[in-house]
């Protein structure tokens, strides 16, 4: 693409004022704040590694107090973390956390950017991080973000000078930012980017320091702060009725899957940034010192500023539409300036302000929330001008081929509705997160379309562009096609309009364990993307496995309807594993992907199209006992996994825990972080310990010492730490090779620790009573031995077991050894049971 065409494309995109869900309806005070931001020509880029790393207090302050255009560059999407509100993990967790970041930015006023780095899990050192990430590729993405966003100021969340003291991703993000600070202005660095952006040199680079990085408040108070700027981020905003730290707390509370919902804060509060690079500061009071943030910054901007500063000074809160003639005049002047970056950005802001001042309501609502290629969908178009400003709807465009001429004067508060048909392209790709379109590596997403790199989400495929004359000035405003609907118990709702395949198929279980060579019925669910779907469904399978029948006919009458098909799978006689995948054939098309919907109340509903693979594992596993009680913690698939190997699992809430209820079980398993998330569990500890004393087994999976709800997590001394082993291939040494947990009823060998994913384990205890027997020793490279991953203690007639091993990650990946070891843990002390459950 040549630069002239590129500039036109960018200019067009910046005029598209779109929202994924319910439209924003702004008050006069919000319009006024937008005018204030319009009159500030300065920008800040905040850089860190993960969702939740960002300092929302500082982002909110830069955006709402200084009025700077502010963005957060998160190097990853947080795929490697845990989910406290649901079962979505890995790629789906990354989609959820992406949307939580966008929700946070809608609150604190920032924008959101990403790189292609994949959050592969905890990393202890940036050297390890850069072995897994493609360092040059991530660095190029950071440079691209700087060149595209053109920040005057960059603020790093973490210290680039202290590798090994925190998460390797954290330090790595700062190291890349420091390196990119000057590379962004070097035309020999990543020159291929200069076809779609320009070189840029930020003015200054800072580190957002605090007492945490100094090891305590006393040390920080005594530190030399001559190179630091401080901000009182508790400033009060009368137009919002809230202080900055209240805004920031609400923004941070959007990270619900990480349990960051918290109380708002008020009052004076200091934030500090340390100068690292760029033009030195003279008085340490103004982070934008020496940077012209007025309209004089750009050639031709003085005339624009004279008009817009007057609008800000004399803003009419009762009738903001009074300013539209001035606003459209400045819009015309802005189109003549040479600075493409500020022209594009401020044109977008101006049009949005004009839209708000006029009370202009533009909507394109589809009759359904999703459609398939070649389908025709009815859309209702609504246009409403709620001002006396002369306004004419010239036309609207619903697709590349349809331009509907109207030439209608939009009278004050008179609603106009039009019904049109949206024809979906035959080759239209499904709506799905662009970074998941192709399989990436452990450390990187694969993105073919370079224009998408850095965007928070995939641009919507369909929109309606409204061509208007506002006070005799031509203006075009585009709106994404959405679906507006209502539910009796919720009222008016909005959801995105998605494109899906005409057929999708899924197997609910992502891992199926065969504990013998017996046949097993597998259910395949086929979903129709349109009416009258006809075809067939088969299951692709690895060699040595048998599937019956080979094919089944599919005939589904209604769009969105699902149909179930039963297949019989026969595994090999000996140990074997592989993947099966359902495939739907419609005409000459084959569909082997699953349609997944991520639906939480605090984010827009997400549609994800992913390859549907189910791991099948034939293993020989012995076990004792059968009935398991499970206390759900932060969410995992351990219960379903135990059912796969023949256990009967029943969920128990803390309120249901009693001596009587526990008497029916052979063992109790406590889910991950249950002691961090269940307040009432503290009142049931003695009851659980009594269950163990009577001969039961109690397995407690990892918790964190932070926000622990109980004083004594075990019947004996047990101290939790932050010890972890992030290398999933780290050597495992058996400290107690003759202990029953390694020998009965399954003989555990080194082979059982092959194929583990993401990590060995996390948050191991580092102190315990003499009653505990440490079973394993594991450590990462260049680190001391970690012996707390699996601790077993006899208590009365039963066993208390604490483990930080990451069973919650290994079970969904079908790691055979993890199943065998867990069965041994459940079987401890059960040698005298008559039955052996296979």
Coordinates of N, CA, C and O in Angstrom, one line a residue, residues 65 106 168 193 203 210 218 244 250 267 280 347 390 482 582 617 687 697 784-785 788 811:
X65 N -7.0 14.0 34.4 CA -6.5 15.3 35.0 C -5.7 16.0 34.1 O -5.9 17.2 33.8
X106 N -12.5 1.7 29.4 CA -13.7 2.5 29.3 C -14.0 3.3 30.5 O -14.7 4.3 30.5
X168 N 9.6 -12.7 35.1 CA 10.5 -12.4 34.0 C 9.8 -11.6 32.9 O 10.4 -10.8 32.2
X193 N 8.0 -1.7 8.8 CA 6.9 -1.0 9.4 C 6.6 0.4 8.8 O 5.5 0.9 8.9
X203 N 9.7 11.8 23.9 CA 10.4 12.8 24.6 C 11.1 12.3 25.8 O 12.3 12.6 26.1
X210 N 7.8 2.8 43.3 CA 7.0 2.9 44.6 C 7.8 2.2 45.7 O 8.9 1.7 45.5
X218 N 9.8 2.7 54.5 CA 10.9 3.4 55.2 C 12.1 3.7 54.2 O 12.6 4.8 54.1
X244 N -10.0 10.8 41.5 CA -9.3 10.0 40.5 C -9.0 8.6 41.0 O -9.2 7.6 40.3
X250 N -12.6 1.6 40.3 CA -13.6 1.0 39.5 C -13.0 0.3 38.3 O -13.5 -0.8 37.9
X267 N -9.2 10.5 48.8 CA -8.2 11.3 49.5 C -6.8 11.3 48.9 O -6.6 10.6 47.9
X280 N 16.1 15.8 29.9 CA 16.0 15.9 31.3 C 15.0 17.0 31.7 O 14.8 17.9 31.0
X347 N -9.6 14.6 14.4 CA -10.8 14.5 13.6 C -11.8 13.5 14.2 O -13.0 13.8 14.3
X390 N -29.2 22.6 11.6 CA -29.5 22.1 10.3 C -28.7 20.8 10.0 O -27.5 20.8 10.0
X482 N -25.0 -4.1 15.3 CA -25.2 -4.8 16.5 C -26.6 -5.5 16.5 O -27.4 -5.3 15.6
X582 N -14.2 -34.0 15.5 CA -15.4 -34.1 14.6 C -15.3 -33.2 13.4 O -14.8 -32.1 13.5
X617 N -6.8 -40.8 25.7 CA -5.6 -41.4 26.3 C -6.0 -42.8 26.8 O -7.0 -42.9 27.5
X687 N -13.8 -29.9 61.3 CA -14.6 -31.0 60.8 C -13.9 -31.8 59.8 O -14.0 -33.0 59.7
X697 N -9.1 -39.4 53.5 CA -8.0 -38.7 53.0 C -8.4 -37.2 52.6 O -9.5 -37.1 52.1
X784 N 17.8 -23.2 44.1 CA 17.9 -24.2 45.2 C 16.8 -25.3 45.1 O 15.8 -25.0 44.4
X785 N 17.0 -26.4 45.7 CA 16.0 -27.4 45.7 C 14.7 -27.0 46.3 O 14.7 -26.2 47.3
X788 N 8.8 -28.8 48.6 CA 7.4 -28.7 49.2 C 6.3 -29.0 48.2 O 5.1 -28.7 48.5
X811 N -4.4 -32.1 34.1 CA -5.6 -32.9 33.8 C -6.3 -32.4 32.5 O -6.6 -33.3 31.6

